PDB file of C-alpha atoms and ligand atoms in Angstrom:
ATOM      1  CA  MET A 695      -1.188  -2.048  -1.518  1.00  0.00           C
ATOM      2  CA  ILE A 696      -0.359  -1.692  -5.196  1.00  0.00           C
ATOM      3  CA  LYS A 697      -3.587  -0.492  -6.817  1.00  0.00           C
ATOM      4  CA  PRO A 698      -4.946  -1.904 -10.106  1.00  0.00           C
ATOM      5  CA  ASP A 699      -3.271   0.803 -12.228  1.00  0.00           C
ATOM      6  CA  GLY A 700       0.092  -0.027 -10.653  1.00  0.00           C
ATOM      7  CA  VAL A 701      -0.358  -3.694 -11.543  1.00  0.00           C
ATOM      8  CA  GLN A 702      -1.614  -2.994 -15.093  1.00  0.00           C
ATOM      9  CA  ARG A 703       1.228  -0.566 -15.783  1.00  0.00           C
ATOM     10  CA  GLY A 704       3.807  -3.183 -14.796  1.00  0.00           C
ATOM     11  CA  TYR A 705       5.037  -1.472 -11.628  1.00  0.00           C
ATOM     12  CA  MET A 706       4.790  -4.405  -9.205  1.00  0.00           C
ATOM     13  CA  GLY A 707       8.520  -5.093  -9.264  1.00  0.00           C
ATOM     14  CA  GLU A 708       9.471  -1.405  -9.177  1.00  0.00           C
ATOM     15  CA  ILE A 709       7.294  -0.698  -6.147  1.00  0.00           C
ATOM     16  CA  ILE A 710       8.219  -3.842  -4.190  1.00  0.00           C
ATOM     17  CA  SER A 711      11.873  -3.136  -4.951  1.00  0.00           C
ATOM     18  CA  ARG A 712      11.728   0.323  -3.387  1.00  0.00           C
ATOM     19  CA  PHE A 713      10.563  -1.071  -0.020  1.00  0.00           C
ATOM     20  CA  GLU A 714      13.089  -3.934  -0.205  1.00  0.00           C
ATOM     21  CA  LYS A 715      15.953  -1.569  -0.969  1.00  0.00           C
ATOM     22  CA  LYS A 716      14.944   0.714   1.897  1.00  0.00           C
ATOM     23  CA  GLY A 717      15.520  -2.202   4.296  1.00  0.00           C
ATOM     24  CA  MET A 718      11.930  -3.038   5.146  1.00  0.00           C
ATOM     25  CA  VAL A 719      11.012  -6.703   5.593  1.00  0.00           C
ATOM     26  CA  CYS A 720       8.104  -8.231   3.661  1.00  0.00           C
ATOM     27  CA  LYS A 721       5.903 -10.187   6.090  1.00  0.00           C
ATOM     28  CA  GLY A 722       3.003 -10.820   3.706  1.00  0.00           C
ATOM     29  CA  LEU A 723       2.236 -10.400  -0.004  1.00  0.00           C
ATOM     30  CA  LYS A 724      -0.544 -11.562  -2.280  1.00  0.00           C
ATOM     31  CA  THR A 725      -2.406 -10.704  -5.464  1.00  0.00           C
ATOM     32  CA  PHE A 726      -6.095 -10.189  -4.890  1.00  0.00           C
ATOM     33  CA  MET A 727      -9.226  -9.305  -6.864  1.00  0.00           C
ATOM     34  CA  THR A 728     -11.078  -7.009  -4.499  1.00  0.00           C
ATOM     35  CA  PRO A 729     -14.743  -7.684  -3.749  1.00  0.00           C
ATOM     36  CA  ARG A 730     -16.821  -4.489  -3.692  1.00  0.00           C
ATOM     37  CA  GLU A 731     -17.646  -4.858  -0.001  1.00  0.00           C
ATOM     38  CA  VAL A 732     -13.945  -5.051   0.920  1.00  0.00           C
ATOM     39  CA  ALA A 733     -13.215  -1.837  -1.030  1.00  0.00           C
ATOM     40  CA  GLU A 734     -16.156  -0.097   0.651  1.00  0.00           C
ATOM     41  CA  GLU A 735     -15.047  -1.268   4.111  1.00  0.00           C
ATOM     42  CA  HIS A 736     -11.439  -0.257   3.427  1.00  0.00           C
ATOM     43  CA  TYR A 737     -12.460   3.278   2.426  1.00  0.00           C
ATOM     44  CA  LYS A 738     -15.472   3.609   4.770  1.00  0.00           C
ATOM     45  CA  ASP A 739     -14.113   6.849   6.284  1.00  0.00           C
ATOM     46  CA  LEU A 740     -14.459   8.395   2.796  1.00  0.00           C
ATOM     47  CA  SER A 741     -17.983   7.075   2.136  1.00  0.00           C
ATOM     48  CA  SER A 742     -19.520  10.576   2.172  1.00  0.00           C
ATOM     49  CA  LYS A 743     -17.048  11.945  -0.401  1.00  0.00           C
ATOM     50  CA  PRO A 744     -18.261  12.545  -3.957  1.00  0.00           C
ATOM     51  CA  PHE A 745     -15.451  10.363  -5.357  1.00  0.00           C
ATOM     52  CA  PHE A 746     -16.271   7.341  -3.139  1.00  0.00           C
ATOM     53  CA  GLY A 747     -18.109   5.376  -5.851  1.00  0.00           C
ATOM     54  CA  ASP A 748     -15.425   5.964  -8.485  1.00  0.00           C
ATOM     55  CA  LEU A 749     -12.740   5.118  -5.912  1.00  0.00           C
ATOM     56  CA  CYS A 750     -14.348   1.755  -5.110  1.00  0.00           C
ATOM     57  CA  ASP A 751     -14.825   1.045  -8.860  1.00  0.00           C
ATOM     58  CA  TYR A 752     -11.118   1.808  -9.380  1.00  0.00           C
ATOM     59  CA  ILE A 753      -9.935  -0.453  -6.546  1.00  0.00           C
ATOM     60  CA  CYS A 754     -12.103  -3.309  -7.858  1.00  0.00           C
ATOM     61  CA  SER A 755     -11.158  -2.779 -11.534  1.00  0.00           C
ATOM     62  CA  GLY A 756      -8.299  -5.312 -11.581  1.00  0.00           C
ATOM     63  CA  PRO A 757      -5.885  -7.216  -9.350  1.00  0.00           C
ATOM     64  CA  VAL A 758      -4.152  -5.449  -6.475  1.00  0.00           C
ATOM     65  CA  VAL A 759      -1.047  -6.533  -4.561  1.00  0.00           C
ATOM     66  CA  CYS A 760      -1.526  -6.517  -0.786  1.00  0.00           C
ATOM     67  CA  MET A 761       1.689  -6.210   1.198  1.00  0.00           C
ATOM     68  CA  VAL A 762       2.729  -6.089   4.835  1.00  0.00           C
ATOM     69  CA  TRP A 763       6.078  -4.394   5.379  1.00  0.00           C
ATOM     70  CA  GLU A 764       7.922  -4.300   8.696  1.00  0.00           C
ATOM     71  CA  GLY A 765      10.600  -1.871   9.800  1.00  0.00           C
ATOM     72  CA  PRO A 766      11.376   0.956  12.206  1.00  0.00           C
ATOM     73  CA  GLY A 767       8.708   3.635  11.923  1.00  0.00           C
ATOM     74  CA  VAL A 768       7.449   1.760   8.881  1.00  0.00           C
ATOM     75  CA  VAL A 769       4.039   3.443   8.587  1.00  0.00           C
ATOM     76  CA  LYS A 770       5.459   6.965   8.497  1.00  0.00           C
ATOM     77  CA  SER A 771       8.458   5.933   6.440  1.00  0.00           C
ATOM     78  CA  ALA A 772       6.285   4.174   3.823  1.00  0.00           C
ATOM     79  CA  ARG A 773       3.952   7.180   3.591  1.00  0.00           C
ATOM     80  CA  LEU A 774       6.965   9.410   2.919  1.00  0.00           C
ATOM     81  CA  MET A 775       8.175   7.011   0.214  1.00  0.00           C
ATOM     82  CA  ILE A 776       4.658   6.899  -1.305  1.00  0.00           C
ATOM     83  CA  GLY A 777       4.231  10.691  -1.422  1.00  0.00           C
ATOM     84  CA  ALA A 778       1.250  13.042  -1.295  1.00  0.00           C
ATOM     85  CA  THR A 779      -2.221  11.812  -2.281  1.00  0.00           C
ATOM     86  CA  ASN A 780      -2.267  14.029  -5.378  1.00  0.00           C
ATOM     87  CA  PRO A 781       0.659  12.902  -7.554  1.00  0.00           C
ATOM     88  CA  LEU A 782       1.085  16.413  -8.921  1.00  0.00           C
ATOM     89  CA  GLU A 783       1.961  17.445  -5.350  1.00  0.00           C
ATOM     90  CA  SER A 784       4.073  14.360  -4.551  1.00  0.00           C
ATOM     91  CA  ALA A 785       7.784  15.101  -4.418  1.00  0.00           C
ATOM     92  CA  PRO A 786       9.951  13.680  -7.203  1.00  0.00           C
ATOM     93  CA  GLY A 787      11.607  10.556  -5.848  1.00  0.00           C
ATOM     94  CA  THR A 788       8.419   9.344  -4.188  1.00  0.00           C
ATOM     95  CA  ILE A 789       6.433   6.509  -5.756  1.00  0.00           C
ATOM     96  CA  ARG A 790       3.474   8.701  -6.702  1.00  0.00           C
ATOM     97  CA  GLY A 791       5.755  11.599  -7.610  1.00  0.00           C
ATOM     98  CA  ASP A 792       7.665   9.416 -10.046  1.00  0.00           C
ATOM     99  CA  LEU A 793       4.934   7.127 -11.404  1.00  0.00           C
ATOM    100  CA  ALA A 794       1.578   8.948 -11.399  1.00  0.00           C
ATOM    101  CA  VAL A 795      -0.184  12.139 -12.488  1.00  0.00           C
ATOM    102  CA  GLU A 796      -3.775  11.774 -11.219  1.00  0.00           C
ATOM    103  CA  VAL A 797      -5.255  11.439  -7.733  1.00  0.00           C
ATOM    104  CA  GLY A 798      -7.696   8.835  -9.052  1.00  0.00           C
ATOM    105  CA  ARG A 799      -4.821   6.778 -10.528  1.00  0.00           C
ATOM    106  CA  ASN A 800      -2.144   7.141  -7.861  1.00  0.00           C
ATOM    107  CA  VAL A 801      -0.821   3.534  -8.094  1.00  0.00           C
ATOM    108  CA  ILE A 802      -0.455   2.709  -4.404  1.00  0.00           C
ATOM    109  CA  HIS A 803      -2.212   2.809  -1.029  1.00  0.00           C
ATOM    110  CA  GLY A 804      -0.371   3.121   2.269  1.00  0.00           C
ATOM    111  CA  SER A 805      -1.832   2.897   5.770  1.00  0.00           C
ATOM    112  CA  ASP A 806      -1.872   6.303   7.481  1.00  0.00           C
ATOM    113  CA  SER A 807      -1.346   5.108  11.096  1.00  0.00           C
ATOM    114  CA  VAL A 808      -0.404   1.973  13.004  1.00  0.00           C
ATOM    115  CA  GLU A 809      -4.061   1.639  14.001  1.00  0.00           C
ATOM    116  CA  SER A 810      -5.147   1.806  10.329  1.00  0.00           C
ATOM    117  CA  ALA A 811      -2.451  -0.684   9.377  1.00  0.00           C
ATOM    118  CA  GLU A 812      -3.755  -3.181  11.945  1.00  0.00           C
ATOM    119  CA  ARG A 813      -7.321  -2.705  10.733  1.00  0.00           C
ATOM    120  CA  GLU A 814      -6.295  -3.021   7.068  1.00  0.00           C
ATOM    121  CA  ILE A 815      -4.124  -6.117   7.613  1.00  0.00           C
ATOM    122  CA  ALA A 816      -7.097  -7.776   9.339  1.00  0.00           C
ATOM    123  CA  LEU A 817      -9.364  -6.766   6.443  1.00  0.00           C
ATOM    124  CA  TRP A 818      -7.102  -7.778   3.530  1.00  0.00           C
ATOM    125  CA  PHE A 819      -5.311 -10.825   4.941  1.00  0.00           C
ATOM    126  CA  GLY A 820      -7.029 -13.987   6.058  1.00  0.00           C
ATOM    127  CA  GLY A 821      -5.313 -14.284   9.431  1.00  0.00           C
ATOM    128  CA  ASP A 822      -1.865 -15.032  10.810  1.00  0.00           C
ATOM    129  CA  ASP A 823      -1.410 -18.015   8.461  1.00  0.00           C
ATOM    130  CA  GLU A 824      -1.005 -15.528   5.586  1.00  0.00           C
ATOM    131  CA  LEU A 825       1.692 -13.567   7.445  1.00  0.00           C
ATOM    132  CA  LEU A 826       5.270 -14.720   7.995  1.00  0.00           C
ATOM    133  CA  ASP A 827       7.438 -14.525  11.103  1.00  0.00           C
ATOM    134  CA  TYR A 828      11.090 -14.555  10.015  1.00  0.00           C
ATOM    135  CA  GLU A 829      14.224 -12.438   9.966  1.00  0.00           C
ATOM    136  CA  MET A 830      16.335 -11.402   6.984  1.00  0.00           C
ATOM    137  CA  CYS A 831      19.929 -12.679   7.091  1.00  0.00           C
ATOM    138  CA  ILE A 832      21.041  -9.141   6.174  1.00  0.00           C
ATOM    139  CA  LYS A 833      19.397  -7.716   9.308  1.00  0.00           C
ATOM    140  CA  PRO A 834      22.700  -6.794  11.068  1.00  0.00           C
ATOM    141  CA  TRP A 835      23.678  -4.827   7.937  1.00  0.00           C
ATOM    142  CA  VAL A 836      20.410  -2.878   7.985  1.00  0.00           C
ATOM    143  CA  ARG A 837      19.730  -2.523  11.725  1.00  0.00           C
ATOM    144  CA  GLU A 838      22.319  -1.488  14.301  1.00  0.00           C
ATOM    145  CA  GLU A 839      21.071  -4.025  16.836  1.00  0.00           C
TER     146      GLU A 839
HETATM  147  N1  UDP B1405      -8.999  10.129  -3.940  1.00  0.00           N
HETATM  148  C1  UDP B1405      -9.625  10.605  -5.084  1.00  0.00           C
HETATM  149  N2  UDP B1405      -9.964  11.933  -5.131  1.00  0.00           N
HETATM  150  C2  UDP B1405      -9.697  12.792  -4.116  1.00  0.00           C
HETATM  151  C3  UDP B1405      -9.064  12.299  -2.957  1.00  0.00           C
HETATM  152  C4  UDP B1405      -8.729  10.959  -2.893  1.00  0.00           C
HETATM  153  O1  UDP B1405      -9.859   9.854  -6.014  1.00  0.00           O
HETATM  154  O2  UDP B1405     -10.014  13.983  -4.238  1.00  0.00           O
HETATM  155  C5  UDP B1405      -8.622   8.713  -3.865  1.00  0.00           C
HETATM  156  C6  UDP B1405      -7.130   8.489  -4.098  1.00  0.00           C
HETATM  157  O3  UDP B1405      -6.980   7.292  -4.870  1.00  0.00           O
HETATM  158  C7  UDP B1405      -6.613   8.314  -2.701  1.00  0.00           C
HETATM  159  C8  UDP B1405      -7.778   7.588  -2.036  1.00  0.00           C
HETATM  160  O4  UDP B1405      -8.927   8.212  -2.583  1.00  0.00           O
HETATM  161  O5  UDP B1405      -5.388   7.570  -2.682  1.00  0.00           O
HETATM  162  C9  UDP B1405      -7.833   7.674  -0.530  1.00  0.00           C
HETATM  163  O6  UDP B1405      -7.783   9.022  -0.146  1.00  0.00           O
HETATM  164  P1  UDP B1405      -6.884   9.470   1.094  1.00  0.00           P
HETATM  165  O7  UDP B1405      -7.243  10.879   1.406  1.00  0.00           O
HETATM  166  O8  UDP B1405      -6.977   8.470   2.196  1.00  0.00           O
HETATM  167  O9  UDP B1405      -5.414   9.484   0.453  1.00  0.00           O
HETATM  168  P2  UDP B1405      -4.147   8.516   0.668  1.00  0.00           P
HETATM  169  O10 UDP B1405      -4.170   8.070   2.097  1.00  0.00           O
HETATM  170  O11 UDP B1405      -4.299   7.371  -0.308  1.00  0.00           O
HETATM  171  O12 UDP B1405      -2.956   9.370   0.325  1.00  0.00           O
HETATM  172 MG1   MG B1406      -5.697   7.269   3.232  1.00  0.00          MG
END
């Protein structure tokens, strides 16, 4: 998910392009103004942290772009492309490493496990009618089989 700072700074195209170029397939994408209760549910594992309130304010502060990307090992691969939580520790070449300097303005969220991804897709998307089942015509040029 592209966070509100990523949208406001004009990085939607840049971020989407990185996943496209990698060879991942976009199965869902939408802009969304996050209700407070969705932000709190999304980050419920962090509800005891001192930054939880500011984090939910940040996520609700403007439109986000919710995305579902498919590909081999996509959760781990996307996390590597996104980089470490603190952008000052994210490697150059990663999204956060290239585009951000603060942990509280780190431009993008990525699911940390397949289980989290399933939970987050169910939370942010309104069901299977918002997700697409299709193949890219370039698939044989990206995937060996
Ligand atoms: N965050 C923060 N301060 C911290 C740690 C995290 O503001 O000290 C925010 C940051 O935006 C981060 C989000 O909380 O992306 C979720 O934290 P998590 O540890 O799950 O990091 P992520 O999975 O996003 O790398
Ligand atoms: Mg996380």
